[in-house]
mmCIF file of C-alpha atoms in Angstrom:
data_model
loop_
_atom_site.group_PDB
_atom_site.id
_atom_site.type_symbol
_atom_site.label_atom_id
_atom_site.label_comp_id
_atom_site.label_asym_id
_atom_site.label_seq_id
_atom_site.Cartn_x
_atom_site.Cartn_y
_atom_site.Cartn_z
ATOM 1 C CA UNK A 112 -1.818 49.883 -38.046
ATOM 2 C CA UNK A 113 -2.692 52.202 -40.798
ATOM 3 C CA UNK A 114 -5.596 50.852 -42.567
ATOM 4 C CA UNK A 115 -5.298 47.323 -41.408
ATOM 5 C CA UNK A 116 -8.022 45.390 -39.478
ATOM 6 C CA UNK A 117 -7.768 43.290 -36.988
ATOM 7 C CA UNK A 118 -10.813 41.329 -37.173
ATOM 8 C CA UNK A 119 -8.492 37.994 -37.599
ATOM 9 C CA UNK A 120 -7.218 38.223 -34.416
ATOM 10 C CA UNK A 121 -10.126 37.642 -32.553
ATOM 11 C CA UNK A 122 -11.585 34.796 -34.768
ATOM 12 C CA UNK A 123 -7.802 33.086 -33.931
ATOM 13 C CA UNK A 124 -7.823 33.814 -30.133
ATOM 14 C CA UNK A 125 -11.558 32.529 -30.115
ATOM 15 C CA UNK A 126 -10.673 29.812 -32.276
ATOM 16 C CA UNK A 127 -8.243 28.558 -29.367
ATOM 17 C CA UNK A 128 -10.388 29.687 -26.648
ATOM 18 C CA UNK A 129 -12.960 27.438 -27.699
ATOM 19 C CA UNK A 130 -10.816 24.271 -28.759
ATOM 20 C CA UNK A 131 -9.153 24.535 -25.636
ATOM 21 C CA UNK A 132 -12.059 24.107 -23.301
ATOM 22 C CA UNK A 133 -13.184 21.297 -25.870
ATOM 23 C CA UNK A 134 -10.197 19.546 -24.748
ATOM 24 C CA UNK A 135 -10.833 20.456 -21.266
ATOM 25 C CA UNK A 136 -14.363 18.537 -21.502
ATOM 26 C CA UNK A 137 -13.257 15.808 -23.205
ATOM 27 C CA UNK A 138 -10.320 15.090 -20.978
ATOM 28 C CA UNK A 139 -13.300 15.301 -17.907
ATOM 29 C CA UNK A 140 -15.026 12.561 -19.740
ATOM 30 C CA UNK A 141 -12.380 10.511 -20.286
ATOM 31 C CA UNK A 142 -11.396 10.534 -16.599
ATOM 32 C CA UNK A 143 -15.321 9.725 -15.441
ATOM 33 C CA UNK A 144 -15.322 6.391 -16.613
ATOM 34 C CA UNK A 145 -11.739 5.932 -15.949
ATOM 35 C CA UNK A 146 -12.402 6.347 -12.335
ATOM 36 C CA UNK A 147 -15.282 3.659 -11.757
ATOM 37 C CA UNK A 148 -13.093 0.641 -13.963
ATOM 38 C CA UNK A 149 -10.338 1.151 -11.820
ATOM 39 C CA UNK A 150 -11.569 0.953 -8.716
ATOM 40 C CA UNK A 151 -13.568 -1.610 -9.064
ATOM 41 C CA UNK A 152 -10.857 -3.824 -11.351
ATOM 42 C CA UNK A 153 -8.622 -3.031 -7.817
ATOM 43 C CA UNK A 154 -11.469 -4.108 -5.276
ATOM 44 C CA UNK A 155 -11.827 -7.863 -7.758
ATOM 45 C CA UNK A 156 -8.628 -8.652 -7.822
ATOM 46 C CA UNK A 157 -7.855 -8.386 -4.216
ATOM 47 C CA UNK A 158 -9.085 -11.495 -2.992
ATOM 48 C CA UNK A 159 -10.685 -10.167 -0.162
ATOM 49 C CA UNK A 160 -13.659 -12.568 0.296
ATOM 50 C CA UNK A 161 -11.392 -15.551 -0.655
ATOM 51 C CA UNK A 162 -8.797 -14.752 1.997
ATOM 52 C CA UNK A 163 -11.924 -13.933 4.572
ATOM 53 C CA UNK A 164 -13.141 -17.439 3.244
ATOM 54 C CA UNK A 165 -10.570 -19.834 3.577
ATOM 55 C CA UNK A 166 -9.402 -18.436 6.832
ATOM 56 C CA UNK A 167 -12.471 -19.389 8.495
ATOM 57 C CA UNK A 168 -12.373 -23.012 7.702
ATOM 58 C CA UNK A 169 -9.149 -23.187 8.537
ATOM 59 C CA UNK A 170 -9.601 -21.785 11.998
ATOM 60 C CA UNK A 171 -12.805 -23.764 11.985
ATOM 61 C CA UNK A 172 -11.000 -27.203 11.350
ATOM 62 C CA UNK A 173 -8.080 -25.930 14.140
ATOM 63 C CA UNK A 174 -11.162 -25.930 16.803
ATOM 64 C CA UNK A 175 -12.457 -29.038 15.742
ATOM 65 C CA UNK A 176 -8.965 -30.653 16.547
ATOM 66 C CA UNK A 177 -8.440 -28.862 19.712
ATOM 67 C CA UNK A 178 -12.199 -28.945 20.822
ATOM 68 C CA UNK A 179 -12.664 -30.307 24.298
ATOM 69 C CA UNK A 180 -15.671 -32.107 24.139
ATOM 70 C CA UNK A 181 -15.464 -34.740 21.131
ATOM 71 C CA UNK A 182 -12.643 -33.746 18.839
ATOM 72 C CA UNK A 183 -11.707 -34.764 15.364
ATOM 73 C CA UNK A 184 -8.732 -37.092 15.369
ATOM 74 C CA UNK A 185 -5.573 -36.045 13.695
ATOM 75 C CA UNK A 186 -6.274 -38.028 10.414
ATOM 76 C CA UNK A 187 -9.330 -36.233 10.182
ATOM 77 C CA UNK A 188 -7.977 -32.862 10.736
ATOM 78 C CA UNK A 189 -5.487 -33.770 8.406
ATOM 79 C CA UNK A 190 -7.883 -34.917 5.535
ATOM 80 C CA UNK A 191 -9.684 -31.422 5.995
ATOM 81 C CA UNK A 192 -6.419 -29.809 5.353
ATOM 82 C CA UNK A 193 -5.917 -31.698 2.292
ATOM 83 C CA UNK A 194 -9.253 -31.059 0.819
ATOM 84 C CA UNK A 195 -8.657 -27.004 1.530
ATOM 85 C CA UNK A 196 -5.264 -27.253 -0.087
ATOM 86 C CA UNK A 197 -6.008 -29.289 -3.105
ATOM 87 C CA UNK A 198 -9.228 -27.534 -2.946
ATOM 88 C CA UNK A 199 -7.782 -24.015 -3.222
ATOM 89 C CA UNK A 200 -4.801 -24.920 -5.707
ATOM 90 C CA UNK A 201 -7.773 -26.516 -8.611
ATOM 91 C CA UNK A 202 -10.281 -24.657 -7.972
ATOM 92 C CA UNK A 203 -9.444 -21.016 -6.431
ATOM 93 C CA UNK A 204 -5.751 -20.923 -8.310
ATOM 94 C CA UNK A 205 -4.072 -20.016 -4.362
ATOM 95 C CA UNK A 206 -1.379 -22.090 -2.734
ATOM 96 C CA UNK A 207 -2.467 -21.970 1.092
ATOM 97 C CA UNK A 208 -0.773 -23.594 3.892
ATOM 98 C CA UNK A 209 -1.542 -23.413 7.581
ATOM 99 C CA UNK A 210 -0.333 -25.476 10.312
ATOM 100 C CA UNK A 211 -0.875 -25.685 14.045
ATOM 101 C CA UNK A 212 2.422 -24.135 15.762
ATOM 102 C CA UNK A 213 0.613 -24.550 19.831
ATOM 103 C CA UNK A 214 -2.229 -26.131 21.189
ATOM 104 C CA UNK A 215 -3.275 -24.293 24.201
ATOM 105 C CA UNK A 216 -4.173 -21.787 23.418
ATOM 106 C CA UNK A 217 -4.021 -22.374 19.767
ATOM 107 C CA UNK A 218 -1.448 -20.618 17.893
ATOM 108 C CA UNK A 219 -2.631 -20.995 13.779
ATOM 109 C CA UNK A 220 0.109 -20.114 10.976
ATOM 110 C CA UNK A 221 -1.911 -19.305 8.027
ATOM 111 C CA UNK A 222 -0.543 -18.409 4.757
ATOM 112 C CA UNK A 223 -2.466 -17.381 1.606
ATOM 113 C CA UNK A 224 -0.670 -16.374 -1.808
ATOM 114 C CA UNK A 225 -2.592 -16.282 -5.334
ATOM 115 C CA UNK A 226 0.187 -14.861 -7.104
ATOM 116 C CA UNK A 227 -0.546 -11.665 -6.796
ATOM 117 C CA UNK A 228 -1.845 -11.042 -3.525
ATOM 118 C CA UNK A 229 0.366 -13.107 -0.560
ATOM 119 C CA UNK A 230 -1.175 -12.748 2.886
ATOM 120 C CA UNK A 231 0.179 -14.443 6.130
ATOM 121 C CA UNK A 232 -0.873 -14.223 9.572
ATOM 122 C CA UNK A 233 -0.809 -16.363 12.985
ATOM 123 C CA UNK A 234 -4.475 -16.823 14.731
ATOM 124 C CA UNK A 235 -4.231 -17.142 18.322
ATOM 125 C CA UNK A 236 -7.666 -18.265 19.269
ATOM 126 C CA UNK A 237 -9.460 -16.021 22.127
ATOM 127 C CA UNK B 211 -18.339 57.396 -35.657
ATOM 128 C CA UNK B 212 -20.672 54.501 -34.399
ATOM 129 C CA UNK B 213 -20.303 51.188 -36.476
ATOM 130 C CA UNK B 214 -23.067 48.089 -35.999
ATOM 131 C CA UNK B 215 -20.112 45.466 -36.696
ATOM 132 C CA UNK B 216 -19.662 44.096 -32.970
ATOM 133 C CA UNK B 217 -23.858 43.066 -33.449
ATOM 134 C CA UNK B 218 -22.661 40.635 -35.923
ATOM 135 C CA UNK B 219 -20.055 38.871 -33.640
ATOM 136 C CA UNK B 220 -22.777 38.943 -30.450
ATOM 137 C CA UNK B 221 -25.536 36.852 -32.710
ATOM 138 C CA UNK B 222 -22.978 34.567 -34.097
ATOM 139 C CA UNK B 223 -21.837 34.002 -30.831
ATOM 140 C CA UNK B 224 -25.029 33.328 -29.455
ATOM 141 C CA UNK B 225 -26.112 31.427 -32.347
ATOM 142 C CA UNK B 226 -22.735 29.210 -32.045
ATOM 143 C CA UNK B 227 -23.353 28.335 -27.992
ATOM 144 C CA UNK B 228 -26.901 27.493 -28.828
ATOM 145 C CA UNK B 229 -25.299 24.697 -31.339
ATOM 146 C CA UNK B 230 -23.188 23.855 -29.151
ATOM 147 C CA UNK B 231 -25.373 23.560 -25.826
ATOM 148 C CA UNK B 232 -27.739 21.387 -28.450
ATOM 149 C CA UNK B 233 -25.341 19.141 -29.707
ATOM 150 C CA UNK B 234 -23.746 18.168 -25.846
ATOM 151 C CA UNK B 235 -27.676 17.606 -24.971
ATOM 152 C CA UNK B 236 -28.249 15.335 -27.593
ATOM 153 C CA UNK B 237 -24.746 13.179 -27.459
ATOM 154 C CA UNK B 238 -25.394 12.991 -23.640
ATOM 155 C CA UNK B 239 -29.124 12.789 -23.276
ATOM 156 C CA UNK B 240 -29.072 9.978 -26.138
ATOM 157 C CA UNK B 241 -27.203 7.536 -25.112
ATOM 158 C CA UNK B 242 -25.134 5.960 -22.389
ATOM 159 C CA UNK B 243 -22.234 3.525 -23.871
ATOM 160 C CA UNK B 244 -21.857 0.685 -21.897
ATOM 161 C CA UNK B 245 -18.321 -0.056 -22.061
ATOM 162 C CA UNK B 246 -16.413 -3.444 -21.203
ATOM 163 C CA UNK B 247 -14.783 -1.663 -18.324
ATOM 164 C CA UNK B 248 -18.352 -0.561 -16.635
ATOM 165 C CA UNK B 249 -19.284 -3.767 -16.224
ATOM 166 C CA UNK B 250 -16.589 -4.252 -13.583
ATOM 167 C CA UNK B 251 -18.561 -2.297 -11.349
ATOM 168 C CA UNK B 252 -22.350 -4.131 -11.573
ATOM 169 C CA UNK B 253 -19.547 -7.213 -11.062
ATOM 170 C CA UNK B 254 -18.153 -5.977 -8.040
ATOM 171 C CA UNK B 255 -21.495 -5.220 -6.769
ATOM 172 C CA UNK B 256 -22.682 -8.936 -7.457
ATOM 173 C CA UNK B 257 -19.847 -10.696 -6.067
ATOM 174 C CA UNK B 258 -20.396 -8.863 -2.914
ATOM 175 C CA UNK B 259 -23.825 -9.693 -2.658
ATOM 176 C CA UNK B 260 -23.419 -13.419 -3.999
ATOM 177 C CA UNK B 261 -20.487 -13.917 -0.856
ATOM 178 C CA UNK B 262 -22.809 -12.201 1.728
ATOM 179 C CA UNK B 263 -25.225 -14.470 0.965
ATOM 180 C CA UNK B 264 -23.146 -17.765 1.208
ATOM 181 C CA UNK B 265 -21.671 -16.135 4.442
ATOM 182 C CA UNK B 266 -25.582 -15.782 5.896
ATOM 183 C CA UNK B 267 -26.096 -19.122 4.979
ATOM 184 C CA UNK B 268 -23.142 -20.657 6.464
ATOM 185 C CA UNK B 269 -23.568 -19.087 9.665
ATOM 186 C CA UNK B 270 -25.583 -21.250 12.286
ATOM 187 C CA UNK B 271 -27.964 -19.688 13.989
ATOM 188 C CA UNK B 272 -28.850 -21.700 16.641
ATOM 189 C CA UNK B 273 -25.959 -23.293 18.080
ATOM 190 C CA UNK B 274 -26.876 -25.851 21.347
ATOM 191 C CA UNK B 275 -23.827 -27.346 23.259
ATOM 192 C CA UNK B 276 -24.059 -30.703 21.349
ATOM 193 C CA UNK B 277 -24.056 -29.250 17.840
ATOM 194 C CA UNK B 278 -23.435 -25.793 15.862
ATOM 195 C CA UNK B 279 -24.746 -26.539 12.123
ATOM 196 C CA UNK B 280 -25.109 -24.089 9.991
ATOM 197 C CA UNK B 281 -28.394 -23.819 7.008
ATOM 198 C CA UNK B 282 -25.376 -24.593 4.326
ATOM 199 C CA UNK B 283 -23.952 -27.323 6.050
ATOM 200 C CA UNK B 284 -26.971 -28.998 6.610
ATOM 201 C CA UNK B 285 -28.242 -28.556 2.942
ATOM 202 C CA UNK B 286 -24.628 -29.362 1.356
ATOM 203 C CA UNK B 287 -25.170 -32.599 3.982
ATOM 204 C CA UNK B 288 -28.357 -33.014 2.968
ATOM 205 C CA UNK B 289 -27.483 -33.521 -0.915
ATOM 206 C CA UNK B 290 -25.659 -35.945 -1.475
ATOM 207 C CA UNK B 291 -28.156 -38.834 0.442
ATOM 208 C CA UNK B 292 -30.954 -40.041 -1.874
ATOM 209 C CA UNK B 293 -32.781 -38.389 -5.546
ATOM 210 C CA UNK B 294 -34.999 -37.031 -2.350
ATOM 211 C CA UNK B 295 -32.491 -35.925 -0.389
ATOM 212 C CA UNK B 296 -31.057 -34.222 -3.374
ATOM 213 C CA UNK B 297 -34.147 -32.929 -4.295
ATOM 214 C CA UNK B 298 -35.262 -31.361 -0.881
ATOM 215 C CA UNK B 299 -31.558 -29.819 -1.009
ATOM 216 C CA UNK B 300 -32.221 -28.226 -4.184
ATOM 217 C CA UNK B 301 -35.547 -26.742 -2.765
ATOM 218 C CA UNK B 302 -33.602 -25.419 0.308
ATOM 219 C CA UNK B 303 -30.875 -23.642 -1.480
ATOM 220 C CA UNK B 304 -33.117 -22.361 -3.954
ATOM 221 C CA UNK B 305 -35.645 -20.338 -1.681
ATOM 222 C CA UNK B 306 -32.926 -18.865 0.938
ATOM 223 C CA UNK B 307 -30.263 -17.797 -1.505
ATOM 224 C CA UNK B 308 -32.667 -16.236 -4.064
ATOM 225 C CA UNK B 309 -34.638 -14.845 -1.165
ATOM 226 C CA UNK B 310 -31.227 -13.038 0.314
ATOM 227 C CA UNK B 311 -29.513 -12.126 -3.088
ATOM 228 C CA UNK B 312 -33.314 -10.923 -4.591
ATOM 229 C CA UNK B 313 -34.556 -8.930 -1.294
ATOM 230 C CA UNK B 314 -34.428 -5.394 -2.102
ATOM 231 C CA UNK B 315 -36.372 -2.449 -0.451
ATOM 232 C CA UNK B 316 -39.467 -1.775 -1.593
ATOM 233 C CA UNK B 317 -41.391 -4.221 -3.265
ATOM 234 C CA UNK B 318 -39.399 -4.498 -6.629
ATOM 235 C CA UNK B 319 -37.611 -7.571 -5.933
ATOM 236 C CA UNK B 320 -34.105 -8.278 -7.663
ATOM 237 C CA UNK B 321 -33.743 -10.423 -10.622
ATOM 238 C CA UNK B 322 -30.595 -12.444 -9.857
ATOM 239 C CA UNK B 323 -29.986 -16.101 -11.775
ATOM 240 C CA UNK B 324 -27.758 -18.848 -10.246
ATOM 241 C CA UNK B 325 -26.409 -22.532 -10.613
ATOM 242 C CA UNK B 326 -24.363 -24.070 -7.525
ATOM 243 C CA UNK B 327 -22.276 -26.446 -7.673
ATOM 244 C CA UNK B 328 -20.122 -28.408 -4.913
ATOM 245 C CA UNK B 329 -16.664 -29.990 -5.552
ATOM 246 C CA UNK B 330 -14.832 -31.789 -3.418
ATOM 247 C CA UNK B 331 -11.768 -33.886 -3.676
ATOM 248 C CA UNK B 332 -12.043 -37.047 -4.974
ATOM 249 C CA UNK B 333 -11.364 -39.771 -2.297
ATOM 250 C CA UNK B 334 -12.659 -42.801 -4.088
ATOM 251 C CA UNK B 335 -9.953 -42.418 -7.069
ATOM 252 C CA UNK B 336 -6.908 -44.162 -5.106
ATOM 253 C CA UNK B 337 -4.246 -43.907 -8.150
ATOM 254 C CA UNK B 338 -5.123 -39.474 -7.692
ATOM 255 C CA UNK B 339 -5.295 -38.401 -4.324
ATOM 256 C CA UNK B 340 -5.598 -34.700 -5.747
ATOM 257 C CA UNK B 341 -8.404 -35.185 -8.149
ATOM 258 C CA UNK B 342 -11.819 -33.323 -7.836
ATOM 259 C CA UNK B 343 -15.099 -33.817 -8.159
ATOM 260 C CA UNK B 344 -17.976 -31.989 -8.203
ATOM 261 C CA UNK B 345 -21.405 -31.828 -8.641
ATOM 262 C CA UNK B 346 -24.573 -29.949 -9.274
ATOM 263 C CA UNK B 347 -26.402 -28.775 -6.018
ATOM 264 C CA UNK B 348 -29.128 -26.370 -7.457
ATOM 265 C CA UNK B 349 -29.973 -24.100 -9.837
ATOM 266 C CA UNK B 350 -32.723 -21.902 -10.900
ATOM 267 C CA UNK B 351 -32.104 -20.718 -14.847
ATOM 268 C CA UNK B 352 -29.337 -22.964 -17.154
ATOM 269 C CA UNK B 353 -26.062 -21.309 -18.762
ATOM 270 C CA UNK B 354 -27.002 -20.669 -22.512
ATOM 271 C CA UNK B 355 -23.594 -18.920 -22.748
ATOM 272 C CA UNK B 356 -24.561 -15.138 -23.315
ATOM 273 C CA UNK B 357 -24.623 -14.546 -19.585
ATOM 274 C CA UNK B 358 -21.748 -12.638 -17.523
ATOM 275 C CA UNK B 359 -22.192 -14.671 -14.336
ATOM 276 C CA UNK B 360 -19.405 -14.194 -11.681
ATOM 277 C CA UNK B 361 -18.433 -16.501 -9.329
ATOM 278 C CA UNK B 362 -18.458 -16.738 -5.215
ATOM 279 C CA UNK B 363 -17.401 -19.508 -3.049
ATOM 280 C CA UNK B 364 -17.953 -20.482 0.271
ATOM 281 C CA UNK B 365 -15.883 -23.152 1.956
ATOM 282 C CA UNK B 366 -18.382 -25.770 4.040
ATOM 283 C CA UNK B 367 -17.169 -28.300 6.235
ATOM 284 C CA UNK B 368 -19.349 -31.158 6.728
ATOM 285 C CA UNK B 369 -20.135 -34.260 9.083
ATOM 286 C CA UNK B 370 -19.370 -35.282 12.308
ATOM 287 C CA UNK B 371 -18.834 -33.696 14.890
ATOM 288 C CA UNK B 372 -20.929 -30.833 13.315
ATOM 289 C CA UNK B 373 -23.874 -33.239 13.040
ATOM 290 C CA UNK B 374 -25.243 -34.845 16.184
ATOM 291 C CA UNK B 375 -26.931 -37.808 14.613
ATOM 292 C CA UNK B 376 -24.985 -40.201 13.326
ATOM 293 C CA UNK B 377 -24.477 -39.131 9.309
ATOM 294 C CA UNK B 378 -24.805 -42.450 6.884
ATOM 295 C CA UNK B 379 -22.449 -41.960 4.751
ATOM 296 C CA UNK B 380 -23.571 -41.647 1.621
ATOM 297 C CA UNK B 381 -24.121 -43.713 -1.520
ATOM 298 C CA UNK B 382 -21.114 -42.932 -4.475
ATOM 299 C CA UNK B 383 -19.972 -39.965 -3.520
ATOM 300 C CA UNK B 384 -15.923 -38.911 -3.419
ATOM 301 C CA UNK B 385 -16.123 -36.979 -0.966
ATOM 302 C CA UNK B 386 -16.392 -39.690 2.088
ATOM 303 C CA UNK B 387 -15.280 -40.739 5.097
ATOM 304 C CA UNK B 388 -15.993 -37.499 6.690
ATOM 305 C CA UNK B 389 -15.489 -34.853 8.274
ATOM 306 C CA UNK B 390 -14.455 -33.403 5.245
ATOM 307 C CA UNK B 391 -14.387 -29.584 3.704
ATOM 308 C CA UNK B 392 -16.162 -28.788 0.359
ATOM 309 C CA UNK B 393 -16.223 -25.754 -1.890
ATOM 310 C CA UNK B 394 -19.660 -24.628 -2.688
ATOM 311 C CA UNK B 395 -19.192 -22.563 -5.997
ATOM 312 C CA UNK B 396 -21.938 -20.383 -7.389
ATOM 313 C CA UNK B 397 -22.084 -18.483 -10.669
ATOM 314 C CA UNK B 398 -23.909 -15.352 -9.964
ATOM 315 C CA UNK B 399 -25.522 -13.711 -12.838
ATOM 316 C CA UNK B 400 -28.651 -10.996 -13.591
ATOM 317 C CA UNK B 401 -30.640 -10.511 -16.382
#
């Protein structure tokens, strides 16, 4: 390198140096705030407290029925269930469905689907 | 043969972290953007503590042998009587909801906002067995429309046999004969 200088070299490696842990930062921020919107968009649209929700008045209603000292009659167990189902469909956009497969001890189908979240089970009461 | 040329790269270096140090201070220290996707997480928060709440209240807490009725049952019950009825309802839901969903520790309480409302499926209206009603069961600051309320529900079943005395039914409302189940809906908002 007769004569030549080299002074560029290190103003281009520096140059790159320094963009590249710009990048580095920026792609840091970017993930932050990222990280909170997603897990909270995941924990709202699992319907956690609606499934909690509607399973206990459905259970609730099932005991009523089956209760041993004055128990709803079947029209008004059945009335209940209408109210949850036309309930849910209007007002909580969920199709639900639960029926009474046994009576002693109580067996309780339950279904729960919103459309995107489907959830089924079968209560046996304790 | 010493040469001063590297002191020239060490103060401009110096000089160009400085800048740099300054100018991630100030676009940090200045401001913190609120974005449309943050607010998912002050909503999470709320709907958590608007359904704890509406669980509390719909849990009875002194259950005899005759009858198990819970604070929510009694005021959802309790609404839809007489204007007093209504009125003393209204009172009711008002103190022990804002009193759970304000509490905080400390003495700073929480400035949450709320309207309730109950709907329930329309029994009166023979030609639509599947239509709803609702209405309002208390409130404690109106809608204008700029708020970002969310919303929690709590299902309440109501009347006999959950009540011991015997419930007169009441005046116009859809949702009788009972027993019957109800949706208490509440939009949750703070400000």
């Amino acid at each position: 390198m007769a004569g030549l200088s080299d002074d560029a070299q290190w103003i281009v490696m520096m140059g790159f140096v320094v963009s590249l842990s710009f990048f580095f930062l920026a792609l840091l921020l970017n993930q932050s705030t990222v990280v909170g919107q997603t897990t909270a968009e995941s924990v709202l649209d699992f319907p956690k407290n609606d499934i909690h929700d509607v399973r206990s008045v459905m259970i609730q209603s099932a005991e009523l029925l089956n209760a041993t000292t004055n128990p709803i009659s079947v029209s008004q167990y059945q009335r209940i269930q209408n109210d949850i189902q036309t309930l849910s469909l209007s007002e909580k956009k969920a199709v639900v469905q639960y029926q009474i497969i046994n009576t002693n001890p109580v067996w309780l189908s339950i279904h729960y689907n919103n459309g995107v979240t489907s959830y089924n089970e079968t209560w046996v009461s304790p | 043969m010493v040469n001063d040329r590297g002191q020239l790269f060490t103060i401009e270096g110096v000089a160009a972290s400085m800048i740099m140090l300054f100018t991630t201070y100030l676009v940090l220290g200045a401001t913190t953007v609120y974005t449309p996707g943050d607010s998912h997480i002050s909503d999470m928060q709320l709907e958590q503590i608007g359904s704890d709440a509406l669980k509390m209240m719909n849990t009875p807490s002194n259950c005899t042998s005759t009858s198990c009725v819970s604070q929510l049952q009694a005021i959802v019950n309790e609404s839809d009587f007489t204007p007093a009825g209504q009125n003393q309802a209204l009172i009711d839901f008002n103190t022990t909801f804002l009193n759970y969903v304000n509490n905080r520790t400390g003495s700073m309480s929480d400035n949450l906002h709320y309207t309730a409302n109950i709907t329930f499926r329309d029994y009166t209206d023979a030609a639509n067995p599947n239509s709803t009603g609702s209405y309002i069961l208390a409130f404690n600051r109106n809608l204008t429309g700029v708020e970002h309320p969310v919303r929690v529900t709590e299902w309440v079943l109501i009347g006999p046999p959950n009540f011991p005395q015997g419930i007169v039914l009441p005046r116009n409302s859809g949702y009788q004969p009972q027993p019957r189940a109800v949706l208490v809906e509440v939009l949750l908002w703070r400000d």
